[in-house]
PDB file of C-alpha atoms in Angstrom:
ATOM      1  CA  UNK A  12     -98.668 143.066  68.388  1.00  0.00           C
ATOM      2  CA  UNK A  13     -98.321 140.432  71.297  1.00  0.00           C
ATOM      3  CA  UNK A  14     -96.179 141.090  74.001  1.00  0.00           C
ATOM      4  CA  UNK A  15     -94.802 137.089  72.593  1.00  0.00           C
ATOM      5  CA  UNK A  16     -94.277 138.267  69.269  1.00  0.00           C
ATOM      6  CA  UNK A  17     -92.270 141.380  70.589  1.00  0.00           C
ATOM      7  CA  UNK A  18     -89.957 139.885  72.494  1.00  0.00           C
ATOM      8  CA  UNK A  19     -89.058 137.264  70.120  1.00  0.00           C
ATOM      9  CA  UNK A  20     -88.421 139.803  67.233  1.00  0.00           C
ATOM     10  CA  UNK A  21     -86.200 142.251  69.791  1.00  0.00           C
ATOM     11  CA  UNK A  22     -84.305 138.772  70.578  1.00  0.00           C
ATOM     12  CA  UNK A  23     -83.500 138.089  66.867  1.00  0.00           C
ATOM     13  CA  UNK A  24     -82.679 141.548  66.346  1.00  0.00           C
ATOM     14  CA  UNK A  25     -80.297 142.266  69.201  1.00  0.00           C
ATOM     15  CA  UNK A  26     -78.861 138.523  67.761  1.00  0.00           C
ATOM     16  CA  UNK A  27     -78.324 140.049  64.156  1.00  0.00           C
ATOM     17  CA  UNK A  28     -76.426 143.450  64.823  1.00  0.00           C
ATOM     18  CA  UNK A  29     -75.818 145.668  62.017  1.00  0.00           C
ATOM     19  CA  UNK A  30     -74.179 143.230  59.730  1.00  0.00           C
ATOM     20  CA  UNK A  31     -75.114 139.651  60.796  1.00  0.00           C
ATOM     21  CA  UNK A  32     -76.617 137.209  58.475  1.00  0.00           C
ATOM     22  CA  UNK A  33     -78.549 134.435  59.233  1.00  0.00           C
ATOM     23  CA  UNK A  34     -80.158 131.690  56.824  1.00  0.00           C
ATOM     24  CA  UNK A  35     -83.214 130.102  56.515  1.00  0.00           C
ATOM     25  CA  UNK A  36     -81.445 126.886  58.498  1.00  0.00           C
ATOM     26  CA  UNK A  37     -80.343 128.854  61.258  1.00  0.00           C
ATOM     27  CA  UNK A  38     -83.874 130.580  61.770  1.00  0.00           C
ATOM     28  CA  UNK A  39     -85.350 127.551  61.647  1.00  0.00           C
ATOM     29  CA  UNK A  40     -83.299 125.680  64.040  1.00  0.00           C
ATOM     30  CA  UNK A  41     -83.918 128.420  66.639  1.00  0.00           C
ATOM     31  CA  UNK A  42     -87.900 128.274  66.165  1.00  0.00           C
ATOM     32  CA  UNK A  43     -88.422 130.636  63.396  1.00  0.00           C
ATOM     33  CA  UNK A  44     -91.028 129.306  61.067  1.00  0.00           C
ATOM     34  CA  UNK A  45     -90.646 129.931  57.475  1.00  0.00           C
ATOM     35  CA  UNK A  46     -94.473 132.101  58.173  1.00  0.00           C
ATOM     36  CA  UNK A  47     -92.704 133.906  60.968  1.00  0.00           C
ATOM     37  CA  UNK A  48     -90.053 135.169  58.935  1.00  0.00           C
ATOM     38  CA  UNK A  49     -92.070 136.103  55.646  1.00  0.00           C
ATOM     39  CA  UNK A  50     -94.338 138.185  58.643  1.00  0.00           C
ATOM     40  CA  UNK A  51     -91.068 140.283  59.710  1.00  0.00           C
ATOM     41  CA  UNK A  52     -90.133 141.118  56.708  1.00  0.00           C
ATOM     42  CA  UNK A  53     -93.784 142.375  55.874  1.00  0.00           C
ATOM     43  CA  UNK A  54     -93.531 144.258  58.630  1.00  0.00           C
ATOM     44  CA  UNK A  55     -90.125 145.749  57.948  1.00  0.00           C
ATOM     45  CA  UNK A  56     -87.705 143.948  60.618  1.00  0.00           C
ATOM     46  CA  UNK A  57     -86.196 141.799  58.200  1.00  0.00           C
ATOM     47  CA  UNK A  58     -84.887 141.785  54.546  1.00  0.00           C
ATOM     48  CA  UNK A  59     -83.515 139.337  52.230  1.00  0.00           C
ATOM     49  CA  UNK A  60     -80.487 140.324  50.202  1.00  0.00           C
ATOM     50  CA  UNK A  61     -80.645 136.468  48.489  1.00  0.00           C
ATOM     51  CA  UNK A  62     -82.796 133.929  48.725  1.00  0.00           C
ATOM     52  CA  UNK A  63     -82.004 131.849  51.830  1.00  0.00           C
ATOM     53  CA  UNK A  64     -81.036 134.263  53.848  1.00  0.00           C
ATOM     54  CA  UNK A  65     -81.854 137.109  55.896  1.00  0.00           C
ATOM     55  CA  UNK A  66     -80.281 140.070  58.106  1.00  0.00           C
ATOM     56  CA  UNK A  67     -82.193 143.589  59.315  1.00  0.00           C
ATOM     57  CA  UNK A  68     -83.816 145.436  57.740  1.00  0.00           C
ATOM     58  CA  UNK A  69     -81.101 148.380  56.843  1.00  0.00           C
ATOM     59  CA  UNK A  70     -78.365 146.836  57.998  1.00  0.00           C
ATOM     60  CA  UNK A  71     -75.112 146.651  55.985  1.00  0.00           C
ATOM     61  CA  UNK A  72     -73.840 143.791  53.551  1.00  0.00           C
ATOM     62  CA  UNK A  73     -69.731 143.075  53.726  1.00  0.00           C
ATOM     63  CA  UNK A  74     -67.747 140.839  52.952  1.00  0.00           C
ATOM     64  CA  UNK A  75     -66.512 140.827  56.687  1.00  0.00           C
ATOM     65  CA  UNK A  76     -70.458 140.071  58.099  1.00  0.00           C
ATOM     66  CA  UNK A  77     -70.791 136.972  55.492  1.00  0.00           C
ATOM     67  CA  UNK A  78     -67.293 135.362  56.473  1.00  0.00           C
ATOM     68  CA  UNK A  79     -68.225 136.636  60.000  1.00  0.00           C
ATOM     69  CA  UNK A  80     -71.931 134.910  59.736  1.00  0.00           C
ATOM     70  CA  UNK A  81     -70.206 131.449  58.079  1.00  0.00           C
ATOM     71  CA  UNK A  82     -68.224 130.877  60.997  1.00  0.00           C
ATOM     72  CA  UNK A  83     -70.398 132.266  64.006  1.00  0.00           C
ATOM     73  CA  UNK A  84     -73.828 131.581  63.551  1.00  0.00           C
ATOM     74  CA  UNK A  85     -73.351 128.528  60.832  1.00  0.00           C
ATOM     75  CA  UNK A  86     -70.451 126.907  62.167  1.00  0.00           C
ATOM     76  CA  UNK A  87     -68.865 126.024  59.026  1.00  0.00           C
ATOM     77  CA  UNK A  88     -65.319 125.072  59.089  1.00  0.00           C
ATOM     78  CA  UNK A  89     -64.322 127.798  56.179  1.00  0.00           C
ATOM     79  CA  UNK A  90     -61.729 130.466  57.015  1.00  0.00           C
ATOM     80  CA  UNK A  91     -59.995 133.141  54.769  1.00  0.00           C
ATOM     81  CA  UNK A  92     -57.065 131.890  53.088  1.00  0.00           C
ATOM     82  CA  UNK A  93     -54.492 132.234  50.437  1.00  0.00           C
ATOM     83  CA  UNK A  94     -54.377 135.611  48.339  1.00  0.00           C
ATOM     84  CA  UNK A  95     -56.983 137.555  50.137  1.00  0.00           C
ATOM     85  CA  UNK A  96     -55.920 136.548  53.321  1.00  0.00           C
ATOM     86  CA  UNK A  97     -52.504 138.170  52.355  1.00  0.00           C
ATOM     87  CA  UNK A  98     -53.687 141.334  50.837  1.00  0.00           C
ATOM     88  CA  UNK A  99     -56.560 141.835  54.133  1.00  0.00           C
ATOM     89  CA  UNK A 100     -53.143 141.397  56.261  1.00  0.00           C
ATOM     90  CA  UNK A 101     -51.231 144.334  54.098  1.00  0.00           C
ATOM     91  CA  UNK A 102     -49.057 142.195  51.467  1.00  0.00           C
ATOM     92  CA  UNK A 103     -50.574 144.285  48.386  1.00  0.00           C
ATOM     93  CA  UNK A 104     -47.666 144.251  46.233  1.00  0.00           C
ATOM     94  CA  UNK A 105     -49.789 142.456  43.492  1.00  0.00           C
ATOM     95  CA  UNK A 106     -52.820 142.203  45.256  1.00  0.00           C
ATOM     96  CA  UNK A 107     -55.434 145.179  46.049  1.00  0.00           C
ATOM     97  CA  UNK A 108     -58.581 145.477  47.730  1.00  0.00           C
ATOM     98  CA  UNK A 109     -61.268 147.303  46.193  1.00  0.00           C
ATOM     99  CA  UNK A 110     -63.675 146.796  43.758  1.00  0.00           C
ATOM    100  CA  UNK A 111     -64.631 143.045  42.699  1.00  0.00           C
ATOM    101  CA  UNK A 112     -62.171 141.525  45.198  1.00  0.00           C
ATOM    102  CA  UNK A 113     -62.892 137.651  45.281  1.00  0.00           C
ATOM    103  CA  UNK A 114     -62.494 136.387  49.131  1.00  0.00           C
ATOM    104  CA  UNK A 115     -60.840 133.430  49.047  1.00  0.00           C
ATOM    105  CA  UNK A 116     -62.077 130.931  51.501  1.00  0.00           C
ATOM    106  CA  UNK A 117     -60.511 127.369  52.666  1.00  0.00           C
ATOM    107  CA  UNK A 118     -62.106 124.681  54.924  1.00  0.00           C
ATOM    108  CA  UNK A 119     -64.125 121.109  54.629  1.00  0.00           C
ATOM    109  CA  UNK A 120     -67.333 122.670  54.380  1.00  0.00           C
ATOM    110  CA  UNK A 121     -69.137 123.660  51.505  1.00  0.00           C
ATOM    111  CA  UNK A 122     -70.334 127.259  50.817  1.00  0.00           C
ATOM    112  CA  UNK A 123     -73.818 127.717  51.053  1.00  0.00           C
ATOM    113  CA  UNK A 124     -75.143 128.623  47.976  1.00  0.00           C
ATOM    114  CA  UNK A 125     -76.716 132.295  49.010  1.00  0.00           C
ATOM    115  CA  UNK A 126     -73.276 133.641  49.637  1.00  0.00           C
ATOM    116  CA  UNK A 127     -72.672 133.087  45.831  1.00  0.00           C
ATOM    117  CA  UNK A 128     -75.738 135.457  45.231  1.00  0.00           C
ATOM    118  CA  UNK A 129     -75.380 138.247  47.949  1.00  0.00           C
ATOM    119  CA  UNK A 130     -75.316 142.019  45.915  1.00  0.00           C
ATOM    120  CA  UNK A 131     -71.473 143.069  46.031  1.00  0.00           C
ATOM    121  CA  UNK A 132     -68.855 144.108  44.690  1.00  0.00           C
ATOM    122  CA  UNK A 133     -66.952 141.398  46.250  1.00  0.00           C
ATOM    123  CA  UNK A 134     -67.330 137.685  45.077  1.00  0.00           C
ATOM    124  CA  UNK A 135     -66.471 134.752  47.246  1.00  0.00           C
ATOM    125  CA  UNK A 136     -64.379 131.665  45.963  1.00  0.00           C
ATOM    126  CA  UNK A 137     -64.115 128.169  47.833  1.00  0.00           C
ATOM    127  CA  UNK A 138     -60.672 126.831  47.345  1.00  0.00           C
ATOM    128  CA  UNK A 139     -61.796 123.770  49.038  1.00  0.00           C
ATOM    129  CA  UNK A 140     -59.490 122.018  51.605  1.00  0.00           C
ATOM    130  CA  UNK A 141     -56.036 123.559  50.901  1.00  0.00           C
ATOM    131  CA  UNK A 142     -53.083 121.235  50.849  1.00  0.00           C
ATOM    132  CA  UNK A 143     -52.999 120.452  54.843  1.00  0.00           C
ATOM    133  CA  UNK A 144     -54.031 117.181  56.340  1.00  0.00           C
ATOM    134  CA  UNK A 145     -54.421 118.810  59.587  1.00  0.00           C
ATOM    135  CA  UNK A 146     -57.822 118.275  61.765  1.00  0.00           C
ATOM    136  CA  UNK A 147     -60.432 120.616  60.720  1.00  0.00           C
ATOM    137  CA  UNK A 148     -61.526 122.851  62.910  1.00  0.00           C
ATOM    138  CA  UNK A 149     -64.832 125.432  63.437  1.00  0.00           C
ATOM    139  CA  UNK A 150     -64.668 129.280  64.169  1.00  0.00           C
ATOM    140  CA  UNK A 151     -66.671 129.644  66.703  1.00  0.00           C
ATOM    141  CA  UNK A 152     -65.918 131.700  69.852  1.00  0.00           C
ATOM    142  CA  UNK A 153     -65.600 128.759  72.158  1.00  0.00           C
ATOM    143  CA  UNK A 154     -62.253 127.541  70.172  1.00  0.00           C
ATOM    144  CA  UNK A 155     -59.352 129.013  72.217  1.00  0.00           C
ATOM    145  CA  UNK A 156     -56.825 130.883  69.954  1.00  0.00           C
ATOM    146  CA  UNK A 157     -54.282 129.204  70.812  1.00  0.00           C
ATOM    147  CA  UNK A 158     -55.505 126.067  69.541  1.00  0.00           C
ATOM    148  CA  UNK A 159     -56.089 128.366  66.080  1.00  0.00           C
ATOM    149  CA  UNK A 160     -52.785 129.412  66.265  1.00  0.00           C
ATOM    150  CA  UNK A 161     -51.078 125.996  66.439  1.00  0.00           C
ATOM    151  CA  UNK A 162     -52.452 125.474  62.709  1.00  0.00           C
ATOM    152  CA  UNK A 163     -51.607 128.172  61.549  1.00  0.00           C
ATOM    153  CA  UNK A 164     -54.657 130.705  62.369  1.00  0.00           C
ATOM    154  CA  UNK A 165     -55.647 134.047  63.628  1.00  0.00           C
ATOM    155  CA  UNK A 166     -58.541 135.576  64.914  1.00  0.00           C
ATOM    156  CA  UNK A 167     -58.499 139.572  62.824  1.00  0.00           C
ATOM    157  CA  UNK A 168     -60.467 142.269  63.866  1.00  0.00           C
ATOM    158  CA  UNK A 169     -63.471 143.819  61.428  1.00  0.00           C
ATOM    159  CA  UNK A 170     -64.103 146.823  60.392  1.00  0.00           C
ATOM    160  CA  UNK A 171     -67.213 147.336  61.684  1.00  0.00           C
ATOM    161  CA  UNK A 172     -66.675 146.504  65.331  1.00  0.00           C
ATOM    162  CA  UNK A 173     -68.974 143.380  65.425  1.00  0.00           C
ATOM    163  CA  UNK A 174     -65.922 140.815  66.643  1.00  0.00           C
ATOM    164  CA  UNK A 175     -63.187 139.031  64.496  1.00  0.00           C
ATOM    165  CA  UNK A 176     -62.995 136.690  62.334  1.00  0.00           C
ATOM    166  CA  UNK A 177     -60.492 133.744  61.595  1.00  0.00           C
ATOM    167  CA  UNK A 178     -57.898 133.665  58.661  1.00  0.00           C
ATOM    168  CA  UNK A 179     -54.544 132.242  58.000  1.00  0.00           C
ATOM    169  CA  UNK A 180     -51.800 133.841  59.206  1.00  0.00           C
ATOM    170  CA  UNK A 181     -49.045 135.224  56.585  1.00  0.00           C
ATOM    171  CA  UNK A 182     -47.297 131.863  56.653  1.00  0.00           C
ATOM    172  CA  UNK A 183     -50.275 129.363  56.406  1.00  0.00           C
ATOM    173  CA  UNK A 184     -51.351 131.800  53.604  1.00  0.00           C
ATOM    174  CA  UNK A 185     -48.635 131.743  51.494  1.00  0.00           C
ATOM    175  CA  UNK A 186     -48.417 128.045  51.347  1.00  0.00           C
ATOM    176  CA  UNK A 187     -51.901 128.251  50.643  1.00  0.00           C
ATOM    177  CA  UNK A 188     -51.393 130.291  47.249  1.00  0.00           C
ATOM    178  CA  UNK A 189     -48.583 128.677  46.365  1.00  0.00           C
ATOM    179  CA  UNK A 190     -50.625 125.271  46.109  1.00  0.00           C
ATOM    180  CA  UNK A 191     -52.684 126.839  43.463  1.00  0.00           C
ATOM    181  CA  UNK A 192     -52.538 125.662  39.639  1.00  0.00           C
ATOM    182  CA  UNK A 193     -48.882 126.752  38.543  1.00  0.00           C
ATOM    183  CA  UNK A 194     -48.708 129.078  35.701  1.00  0.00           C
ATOM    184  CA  UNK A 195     -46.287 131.727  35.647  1.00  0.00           C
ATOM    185  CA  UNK A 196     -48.675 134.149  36.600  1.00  0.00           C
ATOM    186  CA  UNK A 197     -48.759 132.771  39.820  1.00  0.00           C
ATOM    187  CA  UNK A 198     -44.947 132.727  40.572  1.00  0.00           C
ATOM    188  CA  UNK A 199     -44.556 136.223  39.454  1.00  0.00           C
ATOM    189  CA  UNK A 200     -47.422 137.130  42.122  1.00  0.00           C
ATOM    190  CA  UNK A 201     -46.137 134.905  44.842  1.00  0.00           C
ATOM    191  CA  UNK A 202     -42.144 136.039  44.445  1.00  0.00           C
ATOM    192  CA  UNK A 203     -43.492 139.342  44.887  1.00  0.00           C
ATOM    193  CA  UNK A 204     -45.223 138.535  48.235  1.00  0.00           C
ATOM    194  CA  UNK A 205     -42.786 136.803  49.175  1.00  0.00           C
ATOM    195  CA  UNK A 206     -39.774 139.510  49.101  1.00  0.00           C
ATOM    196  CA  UNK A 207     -41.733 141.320  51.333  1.00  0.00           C
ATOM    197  CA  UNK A 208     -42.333 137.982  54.010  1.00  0.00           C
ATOM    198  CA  UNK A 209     -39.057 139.042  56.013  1.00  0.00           C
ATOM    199  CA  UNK A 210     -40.797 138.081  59.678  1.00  0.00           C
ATOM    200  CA  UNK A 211     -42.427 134.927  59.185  1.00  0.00           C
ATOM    201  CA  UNK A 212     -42.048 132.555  62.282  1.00  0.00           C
ATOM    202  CA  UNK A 213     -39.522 129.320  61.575  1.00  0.00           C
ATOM    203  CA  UNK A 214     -41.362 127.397  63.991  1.00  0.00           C
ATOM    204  CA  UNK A 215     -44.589 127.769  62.574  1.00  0.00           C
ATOM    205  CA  UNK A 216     -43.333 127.213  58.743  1.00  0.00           C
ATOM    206  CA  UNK A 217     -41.703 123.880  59.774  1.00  0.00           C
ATOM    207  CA  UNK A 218     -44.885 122.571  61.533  1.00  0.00           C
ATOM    208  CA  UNK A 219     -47.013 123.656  58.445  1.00  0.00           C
ATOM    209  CA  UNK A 220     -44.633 122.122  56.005  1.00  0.00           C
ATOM    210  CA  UNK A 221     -44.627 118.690  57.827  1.00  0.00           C
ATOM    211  CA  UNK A 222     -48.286 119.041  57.813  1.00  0.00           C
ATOM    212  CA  UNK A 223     -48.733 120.244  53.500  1.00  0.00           C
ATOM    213  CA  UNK A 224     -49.206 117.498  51.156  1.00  0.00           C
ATOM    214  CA  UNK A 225     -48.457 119.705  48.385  1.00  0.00           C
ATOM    215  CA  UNK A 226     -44.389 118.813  47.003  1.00  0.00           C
ATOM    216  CA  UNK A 227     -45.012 121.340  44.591  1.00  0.00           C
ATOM    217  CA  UNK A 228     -46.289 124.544  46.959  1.00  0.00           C
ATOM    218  CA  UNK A 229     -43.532 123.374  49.820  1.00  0.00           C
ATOM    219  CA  UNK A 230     -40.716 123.215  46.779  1.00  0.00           C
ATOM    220  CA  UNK A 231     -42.109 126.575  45.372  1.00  0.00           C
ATOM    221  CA  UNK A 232     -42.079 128.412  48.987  1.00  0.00           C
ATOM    222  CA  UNK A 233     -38.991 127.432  49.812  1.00  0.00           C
ATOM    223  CA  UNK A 234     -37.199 128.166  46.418  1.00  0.00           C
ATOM    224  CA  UNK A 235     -38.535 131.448  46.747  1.00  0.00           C
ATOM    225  CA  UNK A 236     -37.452 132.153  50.387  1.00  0.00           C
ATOM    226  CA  UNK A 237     -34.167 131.166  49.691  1.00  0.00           C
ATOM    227  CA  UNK A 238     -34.014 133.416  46.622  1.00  0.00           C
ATOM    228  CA  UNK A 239     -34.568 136.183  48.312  1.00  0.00           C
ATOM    229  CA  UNK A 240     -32.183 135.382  51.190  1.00  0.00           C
ATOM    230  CA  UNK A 241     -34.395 135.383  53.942  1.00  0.00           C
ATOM    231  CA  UNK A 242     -32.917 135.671  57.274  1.00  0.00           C
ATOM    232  CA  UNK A 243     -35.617 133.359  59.058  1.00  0.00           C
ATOM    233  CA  UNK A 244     -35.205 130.394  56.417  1.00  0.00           C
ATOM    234  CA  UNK A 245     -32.143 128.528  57.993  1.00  0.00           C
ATOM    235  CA  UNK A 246     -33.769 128.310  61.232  1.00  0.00           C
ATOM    236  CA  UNK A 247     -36.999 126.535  59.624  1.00  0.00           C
ATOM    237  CA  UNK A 248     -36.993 123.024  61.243  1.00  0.00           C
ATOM    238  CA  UNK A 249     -36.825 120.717  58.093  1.00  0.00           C
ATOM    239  CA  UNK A 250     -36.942 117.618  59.997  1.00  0.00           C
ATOM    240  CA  UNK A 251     -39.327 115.369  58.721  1.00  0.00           C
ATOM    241  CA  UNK A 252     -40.607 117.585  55.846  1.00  0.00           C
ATOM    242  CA  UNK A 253     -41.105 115.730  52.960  1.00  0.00           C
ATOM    243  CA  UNK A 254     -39.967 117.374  49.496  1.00  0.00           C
ATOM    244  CA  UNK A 255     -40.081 114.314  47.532  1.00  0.00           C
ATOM    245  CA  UNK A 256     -37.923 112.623  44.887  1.00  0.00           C
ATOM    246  CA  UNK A 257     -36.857 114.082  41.064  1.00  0.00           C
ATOM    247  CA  UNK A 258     -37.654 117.588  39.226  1.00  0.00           C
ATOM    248  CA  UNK A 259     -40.781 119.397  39.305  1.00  0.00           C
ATOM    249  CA  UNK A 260     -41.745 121.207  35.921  1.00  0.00           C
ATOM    250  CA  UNK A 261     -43.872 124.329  37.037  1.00  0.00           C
ATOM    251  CA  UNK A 262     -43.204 126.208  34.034  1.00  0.00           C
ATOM    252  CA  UNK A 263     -42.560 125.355  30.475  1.00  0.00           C
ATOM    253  CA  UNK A 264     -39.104 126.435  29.433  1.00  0.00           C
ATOM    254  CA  UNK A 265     -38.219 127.534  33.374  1.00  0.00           C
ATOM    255  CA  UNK A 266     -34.950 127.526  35.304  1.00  0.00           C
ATOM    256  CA  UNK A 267     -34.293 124.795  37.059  1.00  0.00           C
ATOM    257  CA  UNK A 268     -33.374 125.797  41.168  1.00  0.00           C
ATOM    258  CA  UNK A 269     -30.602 123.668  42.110  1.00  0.00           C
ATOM    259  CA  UNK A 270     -31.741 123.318  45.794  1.00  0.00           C
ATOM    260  CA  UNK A 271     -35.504 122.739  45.475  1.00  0.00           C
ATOM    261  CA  UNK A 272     -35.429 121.097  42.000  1.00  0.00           C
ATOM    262  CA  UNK A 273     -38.368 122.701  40.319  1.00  0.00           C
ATOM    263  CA  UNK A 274     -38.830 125.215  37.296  1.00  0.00           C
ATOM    264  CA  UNK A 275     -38.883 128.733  37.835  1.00  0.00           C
ATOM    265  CA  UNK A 276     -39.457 131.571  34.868  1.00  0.00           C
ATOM    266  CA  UNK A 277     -35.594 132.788  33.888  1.00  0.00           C
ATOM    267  CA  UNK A 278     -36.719 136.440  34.164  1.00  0.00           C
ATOM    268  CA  UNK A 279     -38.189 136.934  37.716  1.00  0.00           C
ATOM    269  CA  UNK A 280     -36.238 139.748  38.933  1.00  0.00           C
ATOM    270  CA  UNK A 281     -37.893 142.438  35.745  1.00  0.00           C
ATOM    271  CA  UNK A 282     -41.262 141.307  37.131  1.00  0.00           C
ATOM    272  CA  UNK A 283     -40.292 142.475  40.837  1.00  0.00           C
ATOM    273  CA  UNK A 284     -40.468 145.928  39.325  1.00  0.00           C
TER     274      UNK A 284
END
């Protein structure tokens, strides 16, 4: 083995750690043929848990590494959102991780197709954009957090020690599920999260609602704060947040809210349990 050929794998190892992934793109662009690659894994430095992508040979495959991976080494502007976002950040009441969770990520960037093929338990779903017209931003570790946590982000530690990665924060979140298709599913699941919301931060909700395009999810997160008296909702800054005009039908058969002017199911409270 050339003293080349050595370094070059120790390089790409020490670059991988324990739960990194890197795809065929990424080798490439940093001068690993397609040969090269096939060689390492011949000789047992690398393996392939899906075609188009790689990570060491022994190393571990979460859910944490791929998200971790996305944003890092790919630069893709995807983040975790919505309803796993809430249940990785302890609001469980309907949601629990375990077995066949489905990571729900958000952002303008597609999801490559390999991470729809990786062996887990866990599945991962793109939710595409979400309902903010806010710039969109990368991951990477150059992007201050503060500039993450004017939209509504937060850099969350892994459980593997490898570095964080960046999800919504409980209030971005919530809006986030509650632009999802209405059913009543849904509203049972997101009153139940949200009786258990009682420090989100006013300022932050007001700049996301001014920012959410969605009448529907800003109507449904308000209604729900309000029913269940929230002591942070009447210092929310409502200026120039735009609820739109008439009634909103989210359910068939619902109770109107008198305030917020959508549909809500009549029998909320015996789903609370």
């Amino acid at each position: 083995m050339s003293e080349q050929y050595t370094r070059r794998i120790n390089r790409l190892m020490a670059n991988l750690g324990d739960t990194t992934l890197a795809s065929s793109r990424w080798l490439r662009a940093h001068g690993y043929s397609s040969s090269l690659v096939s060689r390492y894994v011949a000789s047992g430095w690398l393996e392939s848990p899906a075609r188009g992508v790689y990570m060491r040979k022994g190393g571990r495959l979460l859910w944490e590494g791929v998200v971790r991976s996305l944003q890092l080494r790919e630069g893709l502007s995807l983040h975790v959102g919505g309803r796993f976002a809430l249940a990785w950040q302890g609001y469980e009441h309907y949601l629990h991780l375990g077995e066949g969770d489905v990571v729900t990520l958000y952002g303008s960037d597609r999801l490559p197709g390999w991470a729809a093929k990786l062996p887990m338990s866990e599945r991962f779903e793109a939710c595409g954009k979400g309902p903010f017209d806010l710039p969109a931003l990368r991951f990477t570790s150059e992007v201050p957090d503060r500039q993450l946590a004017d939209q509504g982000f937060v850099r969350r530690e892994t459980s593997f020690g490898e570095g964080p990665i960046a999800c919504s924060t409980p209030e971005r979140a919530m809006l986030e599920l509650c632009n999802a298709p209405p059913d009543a599913a849904l509203i049972y699941e997101a009153d139940a999260l949200m009786q258990s919301m009682t420090t989100l931060r006013p300022r932050r909700i007001g700049m996301l609602l001014r920012h959410c395009n969605s009448i529907k999810a800003k109507r449904l997160f308000l209604a729900l704060a309000e029913r269940h008296e929230h002591a942070w909702l009447p210092r929310v800054p409502m200026d120039d947040v735009d609820l739109g005009r008439g009634k909103r039908s989210l359910v068939p058969g619902g109770r109107l809210h008198p305030t917020y002017l959508i549909t809500l199911p009549g029998d909320l409270d015996e789903h609370l349990g």
